[in-house]
Amino acid sequence: MEVMKFGGTSVGTPQRMKEVSELITRSGKPTFVVLSAMSGTTNTLIEIADYLYKKNPEGANEVINNLERKYLGHLDELYSTEEYKQKTKDFILEECNYLRSFTKDLFTSFEEKAIVAQGEFISTNMVVNYLLEKGIKAVLLNSLDFMRTDKNAEPDLQFIRTKLNAVLAENSGYQIYIAQGFVCKNAYDEIDNLQRGGSDYTASLVGAAINAEEIQIWTDIDGMHNNDPRVVDNTEAVRQLNFEEASELAYFGAKILHPTCVQPAKYSGIPVRLKNTMEPDAEGTIINNELVRGKIKAVAAKDKITAIKIKSSRMLGASGFLRKVFEIFESYQTPIDMITTSEVGVSMTIESVTHLEEIVTELKKYGTVTVDSDMCIICVVGDLDWNNIGFETIATDAMKNIPVRMISYGGSNYNISFLIKESDKKAALQSLSNQLFKH
Ligand code: ASP
Ligand code: MG
């Protein structure tokens, strides 16, 4: 079976829901479908919870009324029969009354989680009813019956596997299985979720649990591009990425999946394919365990980076120096992204500058500190095993006219990163594209 996951914008309007229904049924093969809430809904549910935390039930009710009106307004466009309009209307009214029931009681994070889960319940109900109206053999599963996190709030794959396979065995013979993304139960049997954007994680876990042939993540872009299309002309979709290469790129927000989210698929060896709902026949990007030797796959950049250098002769031959430096960043919960060292100095980059001043003040105890703002990390991803010769030189050669502040290579077999000025980003990305992807 294949798993197909559609995000909020892909089910964002009745028209888009119809398109999704077309996509999931066209192969005619049994398919497991994971859906997000309609776009904007989870934010609205969080807003409702926020009013309730602030003990403002009128505020919450107003938002619920608007949400109800909006959803009821979709029915005429989505369904053609009175029966299904009524059926779905009843469900939406029931859902909204459920949301209203929270305005009367004590409000805690437990109630909040129950509220934010409802967007996925509504969207999956709407789509399954649409399929049933069309006479398709579809069944709606309840993710709360099988999606579960353990005491560390990590997904419990063993539990998910056992439960989900039992649920599927009870519901055999359907063409389409639909389930809610994002929602789960926790180790205490309470309603919980896999964090914002967690529907991708649901799809990966479901795929691993049922040993799917492929996990498809459908969005509005044609997979992952080999360079930033907003900056560089003529970028191309990357056909294939290794899971490790995909993890390197994830930091760059390259509209790619979060590394933890693809973990279950990676360990189970199930390919993840990024597909475009606007161009369903395009191949998209496949992420799997295959490593294409000697190939640079993509370039990505991240702006608004700050570099901090600490130079100290005390670092020479001293043990524990780096630990002290890192502890300062840790105590301000500021992640370090890139590091380079020399015998008497270390340079690091950070993204969040909330505690920059405090960090710099503390670092000054250990050496001379310099800060460079408005920097940009350029990351080149592909087979960059150190035994290969020539690749790092092609990348550095592309930077020959650009002042480079830091170079990081050898941290993994898949990456070389450069730190440059933000103002040089376009030139650097263009030059890398010319050098690496010229045909
Ligand atoms: N609906 C949830 C969110 O907006 C989960 C998801 O879409 O992946 O974060
Ligand atoms: Mg998403």
Short mmCIF file of C-alpha atoms and ligand atoms in Angstrom, two decimals:
data_model
loop_
_atom_site.label_atom_id
_atom_site.label_comp_id
_atom_site.label_asym_id
_atom_site.label_seq_id
_atom_site.Cartn_x
_atom_site.Cartn_y
_atom_site.Cartn_z
CA MET A 1 0.00 0.00 0.00
CA GLU A 2 1.11 3.58 -0.61
CA VAL A 3 0.72 6.38 1.89
CA MET A 4 -0.31 9.78 0.50
CA LYS A 5 -0.22 12.84 2.72
CA PHE A 6 -1.82 16.17 1.85
CA GLY A 7 -1.17 19.36 3.80
CA GLY A 8 -3.49 22.20 4.74
CA THR A 9 -3.40 24.11 1.46
CA SER A 10 -3.94 20.91 -0.55
CA VAL A 11 -7.27 20.48 1.26
CA GLY A 12 -7.76 24.23 1.74
CA THR A 13 -10.95 24.63 -0.35
CA PRO A 14 -13.75 22.32 -1.55
CA GLN A 15 -12.20 22.51 -5.02
CA ARG A 16 -8.82 21.37 -3.67
CA MET A 17 -10.52 18.56 -1.74
CA LYS A 18 -12.05 17.34 -4.99
CA GLU A 19 -8.64 17.43 -6.65
CA VAL A 20 -7.14 15.45 -3.77
CA SER A 21 -9.94 12.89 -4.11
CA GLU A 22 -9.10 12.54 -7.79
CA LEU A 23 -5.41 12.04 -7.02
CA ILE A 24 -5.92 9.40 -4.36
CA THR A 25 -8.32 7.32 -6.41
CA ARG A 26 -6.75 7.44 -9.84
CA SER A 27 -4.43 4.47 -9.38
CA GLY A 28 -7.35 2.31 -8.28
CA LYS A 29 -5.04 0.63 -5.78
CA PRO A 30 -5.58 0.51 -2.01
CA THR A 31 -4.16 3.72 -0.58
CA PHE A 32 -3.67 5.11 2.90
CA VAL A 33 -4.37 8.84 3.00
CA VAL A 34 -3.22 11.20 5.75
CA LEU A 35 -4.77 14.66 5.79
CA SER A 36 -4.01 17.91 7.59
CA ALA A 37 -6.68 20.34 8.68
CA MET A 38 -7.85 22.87 6.08
CA SER A 39 -5.27 25.66 6.00
CA GLY A 40 -5.74 28.23 8.74
CA THR A 41 -7.92 25.98 10.88
CA THR A 42 -5.26 24.85 13.37
CA ASN A 43 -4.33 28.50 13.94
CA THR A 44 -7.98 29.34 14.51
CA LEU A 45 -8.30 26.49 17.01
CA ILE A 46 -5.23 27.78 18.85
CA GLU A 47 -6.87 31.20 18.93
CA ILE A 48 -9.99 29.68 20.49
CA ALA A 49 -7.87 27.97 23.13
CA ASP A 50 -6.06 31.24 23.77
CA TYR A 51 -9.35 33.04 24.50
CA LEU A 52 -10.28 30.23 26.87
CA TYR A 53 -6.95 30.44 28.69
CA LYS A 54 -7.62 34.13 29.08
CA LYS A 55 -11.07 33.30 30.49
CA ASN A 56 -12.84 35.06 27.65
CA PRO A 57 -15.58 32.65 26.54
CA GLU A 58 -17.30 35.35 24.43
CA GLY A 59 -14.11 35.81 22.43
CA ALA A 60 -13.86 32.05 21.95
CA ASN A 61 -17.52 31.76 20.94
CA GLU A 62 -17.19 34.45 18.34
CA VAL A 63 -14.27 32.63 16.71
CA ILE A 64 -16.17 29.32 16.89
CA ASN A 65 -19.23 30.92 15.23
CA ASN A 66 -17.08 32.26 12.40
CA LEU A 67 -15.41 28.89 11.96
CA GLU A 68 -18.79 27.15 11.87
CA ARG A 69 -20.12 29.60 9.28
CA LYS A 70 -17.04 29.15 7.14
CA TYR A 71 -17.26 25.35 7.17
CA LEU A 72 -21.01 25.25 6.53
CA GLY A 73 -20.35 27.53 3.55
CA HIS A 74 -18.30 24.78 1.89
CA LEU A 75 -21.05 22.16 1.79
CA ASP A 76 -22.93 23.25 -1.34
CA GLU A 77 -19.74 23.34 -3.35
CA LEU A 78 -18.41 20.01 -2.12
CA TYR A 79 -21.47 17.75 -2.24
CA SER A 80 -24.15 17.29 -4.83
CA THR A 81 -26.71 15.36 -2.79
CA GLU A 82 -28.83 16.57 0.12
CA GLU A 83 -27.96 13.42 2.01
CA TYR A 84 -24.23 14.18 2.13
CA LYS A 85 -24.73 17.90 2.68
CA GLN A 86 -26.88 17.06 5.70
CA LYS A 87 -24.56 14.34 6.97
CA THR A 88 -21.52 16.60 6.88
CA LYS A 89 -23.50 19.54 8.25
CA ASP A 90 -24.51 17.45 11.25
CA PHE A 91 -20.89 16.54 11.82
CA ILE A 92 -19.66 20.14 11.61
CA LEU A 93 -22.39 21.30 14.01
CA GLU A 94 -21.50 18.52 16.41
CA GLU A 95 -17.82 19.49 16.22
CA CYS A 96 -18.54 23.16 16.84
CA ASN A 97 -20.79 22.32 19.78
CA TYR A 98 -17.98 20.20 21.15
CA LEU A 99 -15.69 23.26 20.87
CA ARG A 100 -18.35 25.37 22.62
CA SER A 101 -18.52 22.87 25.48
CA PHE A 102 -15.01 23.94 26.54
CA THR A 103 -16.15 27.47 27.26
CA LYS A 104 -17.88 26.30 30.40
CA ASP A 105 -15.18 24.45 32.28
CA LEU A 106 -11.75 24.75 33.69
CA PHE A 107 -9.23 25.17 30.89
CA THR A 108 -5.82 23.47 30.83
CA SER A 109 -3.34 22.28 28.21
CA PHE A 110 -5.24 18.99 28.10
CA GLU A 111 -8.34 20.79 26.83
CA GLU A 112 -6.22 22.85 24.45
CA LYS A 113 -4.86 19.72 22.82
CA ALA A 114 -8.34 18.31 22.42
CA ILE A 115 -9.37 21.54 20.69
CA VAL A 116 -6.43 21.78 18.27
CA ALA A 117 -7.01 18.17 17.17
CA GLN A 118 -10.44 18.94 15.72
CA GLY A 119 -9.28 20.51 12.46
CA GLU A 120 -8.04 17.16 11.19
CA PHE A 121 -11.25 15.44 12.30
CA ILE A 122 -13.31 17.88 10.26
CA SER A 123 -11.18 17.78 7.10
CA THR A 124 -11.00 13.97 7.01
CA ASN A 125 -14.74 13.70 7.59
CA MET A 126 -15.43 16.11 4.70
CA VAL A 127 -13.17 14.22 2.29
CA VAL A 128 -14.39 10.75 3.22
CA ASN A 129 -17.99 11.88 2.77
CA TYR A 130 -17.13 13.26 -0.64
CA LEU A 131 -15.61 9.92 -1.65
CA LEU A 132 -18.57 7.96 -0.28
CA GLU A 133 -20.99 10.18 -2.15
CA LYS A 134 -19.10 9.32 -5.31
CA GLY A 135 -19.48 5.64 -4.55
CA ILE A 136 -15.83 4.99 -3.70
CA LYS A 137 -15.05 2.31 -1.15
CA ALA A 138 -13.50 4.58 1.44
CA VAL A 139 -13.29 4.32 5.20
CA LEU A 140 -12.41 6.90 7.82
CA LEU A 141 -10.06 5.69 10.52
CA ASN A 142 -9.52 7.44 13.82
CA SER A 143 -5.83 8.19 14.36
CA LEU A 144 -6.42 8.31 18.11
CA ASP A 145 -6.94 4.54 17.93
CA PHE A 146 -3.38 3.87 16.79
CA MET A 147 -1.14 6.95 16.87
CA ARG A 148 0.56 7.16 20.20
CA THR A 149 3.54 8.78 21.90
CA ASP A 150 5.49 7.27 24.80
CA LYS A 151 6.52 8.77 28.15
CA ASN A 152 9.26 10.79 26.43
CA ALA A 153 6.67 12.23 24.05
CA GLU A 154 8.29 10.27 21.21
CA PRO A 155 6.13 8.23 18.84
CA ASP A 156 5.74 4.64 19.99
CA LEU A 157 6.30 2.85 16.68
CA GLN A 158 5.83 -0.59 18.18
CA PHE A 159 2.38 0.35 19.52
CA ILE A 160 1.45 2.12 16.29
CA ARG A 161 2.46 -0.89 14.23
CA THR A 162 0.46 -3.37 16.29
CA LYS A 163 -2.65 -1.23 16.59
CA LEU A 164 -2.72 0.08 13.05
CA ASN A 165 -2.30 -3.35 11.51
CA ALA A 166 -5.13 -4.62 13.72
CA VAL A 167 -7.32 -1.69 12.61
CA LEU A 168 -6.52 -2.42 8.96
CA ALA A 169 -7.27 -6.11 9.41
CA GLU A 170 -10.70 -5.21 10.84
CA ASN A 171 -11.31 -2.91 7.89
CA SER A 172 -10.03 -4.98 5.01
CA GLY A 173 -11.27 -4.62 1.46
CA TYR A 174 -11.45 -0.83 1.19
CA GLN A 175 -9.82 1.14 -1.58
CA ILE A 176 -9.15 4.30 0.42
CA TYR A 177 -8.22 4.52 4.09
CA ILE A 178 -8.32 8.06 5.44
CA ALA A 179 -6.78 9.14 8.72
CA GLN A 180 -6.03 12.39 10.52
CA GLY A 181 -2.47 13.68 10.48
CA PHE A 182 -0.96 15.41 13.50
CA VAL A 183 -3.25 13.98 16.22
CA CYS A 184 -2.31 11.19 18.60
CA LYS A 185 -2.76 9.97 22.14
CA ASN A 186 0.05 10.25 24.63
CA ALA A 187 1.32 7.67 27.13
CA TYR A 188 -1.41 8.77 29.58
CA ASP A 189 -4.14 8.12 27.03
CA GLU A 190 -4.84 11.83 26.61
CA ILE A 191 -5.38 13.52 23.26
CA ASP A 192 -2.10 15.00 22.10
CA ASN A 193 -0.35 15.91 18.86
CA LEU A 194 2.94 15.52 17.00
CA GLN A 195 3.64 19.29 17.09
CA ARG A 196 2.85 21.86 14.43
CA GLY A 197 3.34 20.53 10.93
CA GLY A 198 3.20 17.03 12.40
CA SER A 199 1.09 15.47 9.67
CA ASP A 200 4.24 14.67 7.71
CA TYR A 201 5.41 12.77 10.76
CA THR A 202 2.11 10.86 10.88
CA ALA A 203 2.60 9.84 7.25
CA SER A 204 6.14 8.64 7.88
CA LEU A 205 5.09 6.66 10.97
CA VAL A 206 2.10 5.12 9.21
CA GLY A 207 4.30 4.20 6.26
CA ALA A 208 6.81 2.51 8.55
CA ALA A 209 4.06 0.77 10.54
CA ILE A 210 2.36 -0.77 7.52
CA ASN A 211 5.57 -1.27 5.57
CA ALA A 212 4.30 0.89 2.73
CA GLU A 213 5.83 0.77 -0.74
CA GLU A 214 6.21 4.52 -0.74
CA ILE A 215 5.26 7.54 1.35
CA GLN A 216 4.17 10.47 -0.77
CA ILE A 217 4.12 13.96 0.68
CA TRP A 218 2.01 16.16 -1.58
CA THR A 219 2.52 19.93 -1.48
CA ASP A 220 2.34 22.88 -3.83
CA ILE A 221 5.90 22.77 -5.13
CA ASP A 222 7.51 20.32 -7.50
CA GLY A 223 9.82 18.72 -5.00
CA MET A 224 13.14 20.01 -3.86
CA HIS A 225 15.10 22.31 -6.17
CA ASN A 226 18.84 22.19 -6.74
CA ASN A 227 19.15 25.86 -5.80
CA ASP A 228 16.92 28.61 -4.42
CA PRO A 229 14.46 29.45 -7.22
CA ARG A 230 13.76 32.85 -5.63
CA VAL A 231 17.39 33.86 -6.08
CA VAL A 232 18.77 31.90 -9.02
CA ASP A 233 17.31 31.40 -12.50
CA ASN A 234 16.84 28.01 -14.10
CA THR A 235 16.88 25.86 -11.00
CA GLU A 236 15.73 22.31 -11.44
CA ALA A 237 13.89 19.83 -9.29
CA VAL A 238 16.23 17.30 -7.71
CA ARG A 239 15.13 13.82 -8.73
CA GLN A 240 16.67 11.86 -5.87
CA LEU A 241 18.15 12.60 -2.47
CA ASN A 242 19.65 10.32 0.10
CA PHE A 243 18.00 10.61 3.54
CA GLU A 244 21.26 12.10 4.88
CA GLU A 245 21.37 14.71 2.12
CA ALA A 246 17.75 15.58 2.85
CA SER A 247 18.59 16.04 6.54
CA GLU A 248 21.42 18.44 5.67
CA LEU A 249 19.04 20.51 3.56
CA ALA A 250 16.24 20.57 6.10
CA TYR A 251 17.95 23.26 8.17
CA PHE A 252 17.77 25.57 5.20
CA GLY A 253 14.00 25.44 5.30
CA ALA A 254 14.22 24.27 1.72
CA LYS A 255 10.55 23.28 1.95
CA ILE A 256 11.70 19.84 2.79
CA LEU A 257 10.79 17.47 5.54
CA HIS A 258 12.05 17.76 9.04
CA PRO A 259 14.78 15.12 9.69
CA THR A 260 12.98 13.62 12.70
CA CYS A 261 9.88 13.27 10.61
CA VAL A 262 11.52 11.11 7.95
CA GLN A 263 13.36 9.02 10.56
CA PRO A 264 10.77 6.19 10.69
CA ALA A 265 10.77 5.96 6.89
CA LYS A 266 14.56 6.03 6.78
CA TYR A 267 14.97 3.21 9.29
CA SER A 268 12.33 1.12 7.59
CA GLY A 269 13.92 1.83 4.21
CA ILE A 270 10.70 3.23 2.77
CA PRO A 271 11.17 5.85 0.08
CA VAL A 272 9.57 9.24 0.66
CA ARG A 273 8.47 11.09 -2.45
CA LEU A 274 7.72 14.81 -2.54
CA LYS A 275 4.98 15.46 -5.09
CA ASN A 276 3.25 18.54 -6.43
CA THR A 277 -0.56 18.67 -6.39
CA MET A 278 -0.42 21.31 -9.16
CA GLU A 279 1.63 19.01 -11.40
CA PRO A 280 0.66 15.50 -10.34
CA ASP A 281 2.44 13.76 -13.18
CA ALA A 282 5.82 15.32 -12.48
CA GLU A 283 8.13 12.85 -10.79
CA GLY A 284 8.90 15.05 -7.82
CA THR A 285 11.82 14.28 -5.53
CA ILE A 286 12.40 10.85 -4.12
CA ILE A 287 14.25 10.52 -0.82
CA ASN A 288 15.64 7.06 -0.13
CA ASN A 289 18.66 5.21 1.22
CA GLU A 290 20.48 5.12 -2.11
CA LEU A 291 23.64 7.13 -2.41
CA VAL A 292 24.54 8.29 -5.88
CA ARG A 293 28.31 8.36 -5.86
CA GLY A 294 30.16 11.44 -6.98
CA LYS A 295 27.18 13.69 -7.43
CA ILE A 296 26.46 17.12 -5.98
CA LYS A 297 22.71 17.40 -5.59
CA ALA A 298 21.76 20.82 -4.32
CA VAL A 299 22.74 24.17 -2.92
CA ALA A 300 20.81 26.08 -0.29
CA ALA A 301 21.29 29.26 1.70
CA LYS A 302 20.21 30.68 5.01
CA ASP A 303 20.25 34.41 5.79
CA LYS A 304 20.30 36.43 8.98
CA ILE A 305 23.21 34.53 10.43
CA THR A 306 25.55 36.00 13.02
CA ALA A 307 29.14 34.83 13.34
CA ILE A 308 30.97 35.03 16.64
CA LYS A 309 34.71 34.57 16.87
CA ILE A 310 36.57 34.03 20.11
CA LYS A 311 40.34 34.19 20.01
CA SER A 312 42.50 33.24 22.95
CA SER A 313 46.04 32.08 23.41
CA ARG A 314 44.64 30.16 26.39
CA MET A 315 42.96 27.84 23.91
CA LEU A 316 46.33 26.56 22.71
CA GLY A 317 46.73 23.02 23.99
CA ALA A 318 44.12 23.54 26.70
CA SER A 319 41.44 20.97 27.28
CA GLY A 320 37.95 22.04 28.26
CA PHE A 321 38.14 25.39 26.48
CA LEU A 322 35.50 24.52 23.92
CA ARG A 323 33.25 23.06 26.60
CA LYS A 324 33.26 26.37 28.47
CA VAL A 325 32.46 28.23 25.27
CA PHE A 326 29.63 25.86 24.33
CA GLU A 327 28.17 25.98 27.82
CA ILE A 328 27.63 29.71 27.48
CA PHE A 329 25.55 29.17 24.34
CA GLU A 330 23.72 26.33 26.01
CA SER A 331 22.84 28.38 29.06
CA TYR A 332 21.13 30.89 26.76
CA GLN A 333 19.47 28.11 24.77
CA THR A 334 21.06 29.38 21.59
CA PRO A 335 21.89 26.65 19.09
CA ILE A 336 25.21 26.85 17.27
CA ASP A 337 24.93 25.94 13.59
CA MET A 338 28.37 26.10 12.05
CA ILE A 339 31.79 25.89 13.70
CA THR A 340 35.36 26.29 12.52
CA THR A 341 38.44 26.20 14.68
CA SER A 342 42.07 27.13 14.55
CA GLU A 343 44.68 26.50 17.25
CA VAL A 344 43.96 29.79 18.98
CA GLY A 345 40.46 30.65 17.91
CA VAL A 346 37.01 29.33 17.24
CA SER A 347 34.24 30.80 15.09
CA MET A 348 30.61 29.84 15.46
CA THR A 349 27.37 30.92 13.85
CA ILE A 350 24.00 31.42 15.45
CA GLU A 351 20.61 32.31 14.09
CA SER A 352 18.82 33.63 17.15
CA VAL A 353 20.33 36.86 18.47
CA THR A 354 17.94 37.22 21.42
CA HIS A 355 20.78 36.66 23.91
CA LEU A 356 23.68 37.83 21.76
CA GLU A 357 24.68 40.57 24.16
CA GLU A 358 24.77 38.30 27.21
CA ILE A 359 26.62 35.60 25.27
CA VAL A 360 29.27 38.06 24.08
CA THR A 361 29.70 39.48 27.60
CA GLU A 362 30.33 36.02 29.00
CA LEU A 363 32.60 34.94 26.15
CA LYS A 364 34.81 37.96 26.81
CA LYS A 365 35.97 36.23 30.00
CA TYR A 366 37.74 33.69 27.80
CA GLY A 367 39.18 35.72 24.95
CA THR A 368 38.79 38.47 22.39
CA VAL A 369 35.36 38.40 20.80
CA THR A 370 34.33 39.65 17.35
CA VAL A 371 30.81 39.60 15.93
CA ASP A 372 29.81 39.71 12.24
CA SER A 373 26.14 40.24 11.49
CA ASP A 374 24.09 39.93 8.28
CA MET A 375 25.89 36.80 7.22
CA CYS A 376 24.62 33.90 5.17
CA ILE A 377 25.38 30.17 5.24
CA ILE A 378 25.69 28.54 1.84
CA CYS A 379 25.44 24.80 1.97
CA VAL A 380 26.40 22.41 -0.82
CA VAL A 381 24.94 18.94 -0.49
CA GLY A 382 25.78 15.69 -2.19
CA ASP A 383 28.30 12.89 -2.07
CA LEU A 384 31.13 14.81 -0.38
CA ASP A 385 32.94 11.86 1.14
CA TRP A 386 36.50 13.00 1.88
CA ASN A 387 37.91 10.18 -0.21
CA ASN A 388 36.39 11.67 -3.33
CA ILE A 389 38.67 14.09 -4.97
CA GLY A 390 37.79 17.33 -6.64
CA PHE A 391 34.34 18.15 -5.32
CA GLU A 392 35.31 20.48 -2.52
CA THR A 393 37.60 22.28 -4.93
CA ILE A 394 34.80 22.82 -7.44
CA ALA A 395 32.70 24.32 -4.65
CA THR A 396 35.49 26.53 -3.32
CA ASP A 397 36.40 27.52 -6.86
CA ALA A 398 32.86 28.80 -7.35
CA MET A 399 33.51 31.16 -4.45
CA LYS A 400 36.72 32.55 -5.89
CA ASN A 401 35.37 36.10 -6.27
CA ILE A 402 33.53 36.14 -2.98
CA PRO A 403 34.94 36.93 0.46
CA VAL A 404 34.43 33.79 2.55
CA ARG A 405 34.32 34.15 6.35
CA MET A 406 34.16 30.44 7.29
CA ILE A 407 34.34 27.06 5.54
CA SER A 408 33.08 23.88 7.15
CA TYR A 409 33.83 20.53 5.58
CA GLY A 410 34.12 17.00 6.95
CA GLY A 411 31.36 17.28 9.54
CA SER A 412 29.44 14.74 7.53
CA ASN A 413 30.03 13.01 4.22
CA TYR A 414 27.31 15.02 2.56
CA ASN A 415 28.05 18.67 3.04
CA ILE A 416 30.38 21.59 2.63
CA SER A 417 29.27 24.96 3.98
CA PHE A 418 30.50 28.49 3.46
CA LEU A 419 29.75 31.56 5.51
CA ILE A 420 29.64 34.73 3.46
CA LYS A 421 28.04 38.18 3.62
CA GLU A 422 24.33 38.22 2.97
CA SER A 423 24.93 40.79 0.24
CA ASP A 424 27.06 38.24 -1.64
CA LYS A 425 24.42 35.50 -1.51
CA LYS A 426 23.01 35.93 -5.00
CA ALA A 427 26.44 35.96 -6.62
CA ALA A 428 27.53 32.91 -4.63
CA LEU A 429 24.42 30.86 -5.41
CA GLN A 430 24.55 31.78 -9.07
CA SER A 431 28.22 30.91 -9.33
CA LEU A 432 27.67 27.56 -7.58
CA SER A 433 24.82 26.73 -9.94
CA ASN A 434 27.02 27.57 -12.93
CA GLN A 435 29.90 25.45 -11.65
CA LEU A 436 28.02 22.49 -10.26
CA PHE A 437 24.96 22.04 -12.42
CA LYS A 438 26.09 23.15 -15.87
CA HIS A 439 25.18 20.55 -18.42
N1 ASP B 1 -2.70 20.98 11.13
C1 ASP B 1 -1.44 20.91 11.80
C2 ASP B 1 -0.72 22.24 11.69
O1 ASP B 1 -1.24 23.17 11.11
C3 ASP B 1 -0.60 19.78 11.36
C4 ASP B 1 -0.14 19.82 9.93
O2 ASP B 1 -0.74 20.52 9.11
O3 ASP B 1 0.82 19.15 9.60
O4 ASP B 1 0.34 22.35 12.21
MG MG B 2 2.66 21.26 6.72
#
